[in-house]
Amino acid sequence: MSLRHATCLSLLISIALAAAANAATVGREQDIVDLKLGQRVLVDDGTCPAGQVKEVRGAKMTDKGVSRTSSCVARHGPKTK
């Protein structure tokens, strides 16, 4: 039983890490060509305040495809002094 639990736990951890690694960073919002429903892309185009980056999300399905929403979120990266 404990081997089965360890296997399930390692599978869940690997899925969580893969999902976190999916956030891509691009320089312009026009560079996002195929945004999927629920996908998040970070856009570093300088439109957000210092320490933040624009996050573009595939919000909902419409007749013309996936509609986008965007907001400024905290920039995650190496901390500086």
Coordinates of N, CA and C in Angstrom, one line a residue:
M1 N 0.8 -1.2 0.0 CA 0.0 0.0 0.0 C 0.9 1.3 0.0
S2 N 1.9 1.3 0.8 CA 2.7 2.5 0.8 C 3.4 2.8 -0.5
L3 N 3.8 1.8 -1.3 CA 4.4 2.0 -2.6 C 3.4 2.7 -3.5
R4 N 2.1 2.2 -3.4 CA 1.1 2.8 -4.3 C 0.9 4.3 -3.9
H5 N 0.9 4.6 -2.6 CA 0.7 6.0 -2.2 C 1.9 6.9 -2.6
A6 N 3.1 6.3 -2.5 CA 4.3 7.1 -2.9 C 4.2 7.3 -4.4
T7 N 3.8 6.3 -5.2 CA 3.7 6.5 -6.7 C 2.7 7.6 -7.0
C8 N 1.5 7.5 -6.3 CA 0.5 8.6 -6.6 C 1.0 10.0 -6.2
L9 N 1.7 10.0 -5.1 CA 2.2 11.3 -4.6 C 3.2 11.9 -5.6
S10 N 4.1 11.1 -6.1 CA 5.1 11.5 -7.0 C 4.5 11.9 -8.4
L11 N 3.4 11.2 -8.8 CA 2.7 11.6 -10.0 C 2.0 13.0 -9.8
L12 N 1.4 13.2 -8.7 CA 0.7 14.5 -8.5 C 1.8 15.6 -8.4
I13 N 2.9 15.4 -7.8 CA 3.9 16.4 -7.7 C 4.5 16.7 -9.1
S14 N 4.7 15.7 -10.0 CA 5.2 16.0 -11.3 C 4.2 16.7 -12.2
I15 N 2.9 16.4 -12.0 CA 1.8 17.1 -12.7 C 1.8 18.6 -12.3
A16 N 1.9 18.9 -11.0 CA 1.9 20.2 -10.5 C 3.1 21.0 -11.0
L17 N 4.3 20.4 -11.1 CA 5.4 21.1 -11.6 C 5.3 21.4 -13.1
A18 N 4.8 20.4 -13.8 CA 4.6 20.6 -15.2 C 3.6 21.7 -15.5
A19 N 2.6 21.8 -14.7 CA 1.6 22.9 -14.9 C 2.2 24.3 -14.6
A20 N 3.1 24.3 -13.6 CA 3.7 25.6 -13.3 C 4.7 26.0 -14.4
A21 N 5.3 25.1 -15.0 CA 6.3 25.3 -16.1 C 5.7 25.7 -17.4
N22 N 4.4 25.6 -17.5 CA 3.7 25.9 -18.7 C 3.5 27.4 -19.0
A23 N 3.7 28.3 -18.0 CA 3.5 29.7 -18.2 C 4.7 30.2 -19.1
A24 N 4.4 30.6 -20.3 CA 5.5 31.1 -21.2 C 5.5 32.6 -21.1
T25 N 6.7 33.1 -21.4 CA 6.9 34.6 -21.4 C 7.2 35.0 -22.8
V26 N 6.5 36.0 -23.3 CA 6.7 36.6 -24.6 C 6.9 38.1 -24.5
G27 N 7.5 38.7 -25.5 CA 7.8 40.1 -25.5 C 6.6 41.0 -25.9
R28 N 5.7 40.5 -26.7 CA 4.6 41.3 -27.2 C 3.3 40.4 -27.2
E29 N 2.2 41.1 -27.0 CA 0.9 40.3 -27.0 C 0.6 39.7 -28.4
Q30 N 1.1 40.4 -29.4 CA 0.9 39.9 -30.8 C 1.6 38.6 -31.0
D31 N 2.6 38.3 -30.2 CA 3.4 37.0 -30.4 C 2.6 35.8 -30.0
I32 N 1.5 36.0 -29.3 CA 0.6 34.9 -28.8 C -0.3 34.5 -30.0
V33 N 0.0 33.4 -30.6 CA -0.8 33.0 -31.8 C -1.9 32.1 -31.6
D34 N -1.7 31.1 -30.7 CA -2.8 30.1 -30.5 C -3.0 29.9 -29.0
L35 N -3.8 30.8 -28.4 CA -4.1 30.8 -27.0 C -5.2 29.8 -26.7
K36 N -5.0 28.9 -25.8 CA -6.0 27.9 -25.5 C -6.8 28.3 -24.3
L37 N -8.0 27.7 -24.1 CA -8.8 27.9 -23.0 C -8.1 27.6 -21.7
G38 N -8.0 28.5 -20.8 CA -7.4 28.3 -19.5 C -5.9 28.5 -19.5
Q39 N -5.3 28.7 -20.7 CA -3.8 28.9 -20.8 C -3.5 30.3 -20.3
R40 N -2.3 30.5 -19.6 CA -1.8 31.7 -19.2 C -0.5 32.0 -19.8
V41 N -0.3 33.2 -20.3 CA 1.0 33.6 -20.9 C 1.4 34.9 -20.3
L42 N 2.6 35.0 -19.9 CA 3.2 36.3 -19.4 C 3.7 37.1 -20.5
V43 N 3.3 38.4 -20.6 CA 3.8 39.3 -21.6 C 4.6 40.4 -21.0
D44 N 5.9 40.5 -21.3 CA 6.8 41.5 -20.7 C 6.9 42.6 -21.8
D45 N 5.9 43.5 -21.9 CA 6.0 44.6 -22.8 C 6.1 45.9 -22.2
G46 N 6.2 46.0 -20.9 CA 6.4 47.3 -20.2 C 5.2 48.1 -19.9
T47 N 4.0 47.5 -20.1 CA 2.8 48.2 -19.9 C 2.3 48.2 -18.4
C48 N 2.9 47.3 -17.6 CA 2.5 47.2 -16.2 C 3.6 47.9 -15.3
P49 N 3.2 48.3 -14.1 CA 4.1 49.0 -13.2 C 5.4 48.1 -12.9
A50 N 6.4 48.7 -12.3 CA 7.6 48.0 -11.9 C 7.3 46.9 -11.0
G51 N 7.9 45.8 -11.2 CA 7.7 44.6 -10.4 C 6.5 43.7 -10.8
Q52 N 5.8 44.1 -11.9 CA 4.7 43.4 -12.4 C 4.8 43.1 -13.8
V53 N 4.1 42.1 -14.3 CA 4.1 41.7 -15.7 C 2.7 41.4 -16.1
K54 N 2.4 41.6 -17.4 CA 1.0 41.4 -17.9 C 0.8 39.9 -18.0
E55 N -0.4 39.4 -17.5 CA -0.8 38.0 -17.7 C -2.0 37.9 -18.6
V56 N -1.9 37.3 -19.7 CA -3.0 37.1 -20.7 C -3.5 35.7 -20.5
R57 N -4.8 35.6 -20.3 CA -5.5 34.3 -20.1 C -6.5 34.0 -21.2
G58 N -6.6 32.7 -21.5 CA -7.7 32.3 -22.4 C -9.0 32.2 -21.5
A59 N -9.9 33.1 -21.6 CA -11.0 33.2 -20.6 C -12.2 32.3 -20.9
K60 N -12.7 32.5 -22.1 CA -13.9 31.7 -22.4 C -14.0 31.5 -23.9
M61 N -14.8 30.5 -24.3 CA -15.0 30.2 -25.8 C -16.1 31.1 -26.3
T62 N -15.8 31.6 -27.5 CA -16.8 32.4 -28.2 C -16.9 31.8 -29.6
D63 N -17.8 32.4 -30.5 CA -17.9 31.9 -31.8 C -16.7 32.1 -32.6
K64 N -15.9 33.1 -32.3 CA -14.7 33.5 -33.0 C -13.4 32.8 -32.4
G65 N -13.6 32.0 -31.3 CA -12.4 31.4 -30.7 C -12.4 31.7 -29.2
V66 N -11.2 31.7 -28.7 CA -11.0 31.9 -27.2 C -10.9 33.4 -27.0
S67 N -11.7 34.0 -26.1 CA -11.5 35.4 -25.8 C -10.4 35.5 -24.7
R68 N -9.7 36.6 -24.8 CA -8.6 36.9 -23.9 C -8.9 37.9 -22.8
T69 N -8.4 37.7 -21.6 CA -8.4 38.8 -20.6 C -7.0 39.0 -20.2
S70 N -6.7 40.2 -19.7 CA -5.3 40.4 -19.2 C -5.4 41.3 -17.9
S71 N -4.3 41.1 -17.1 CA -4.2 41.8 -15.9 C -2.7 41.8 -15.5
C72 N -2.3 42.8 -14.7 CA -1.0 42.9 -14.2 C -0.8 42.0 -12.9
V73 N 0.2 41.2 -12.9 CA 0.4 40.3 -11.8 C 1.9 40.5 -11.3
A74 N 2.2 40.1 -10.1 CA 3.5 40.2 -9.6 C 4.5 39.4 -10.4
R75 N 5.6 40.0 -10.7 CA 6.7 39.3 -11.4 C 7.4 38.3 -10.5
H76 N 7.4 37.1 -10.9 CA 8.1 36.0 -10.1 C 9.5 35.8 -10.7
G77 N 10.5 36.0 -9.9 CA 11.8 35.8 -10.4 C 12.8 35.9 -9.2
P78 N 14.1 36.0 -9.5 CA 15.0 36.1 -8.4 C 14.9 37.4 -7.6
K79 N 14.9 37.3 -6.4 CA 14.7 38.5 -5.5 C 16.0 39.2 -5.5
T80 N 15.9 40.5 -5.5 CA 17.1 41.4 -5.5 C 17.0 42.2 -4.2
K81 N 18.1 42.7 -3.7 CA 18.2 43.5 -2.5 C 17.8 44.9 -2.7

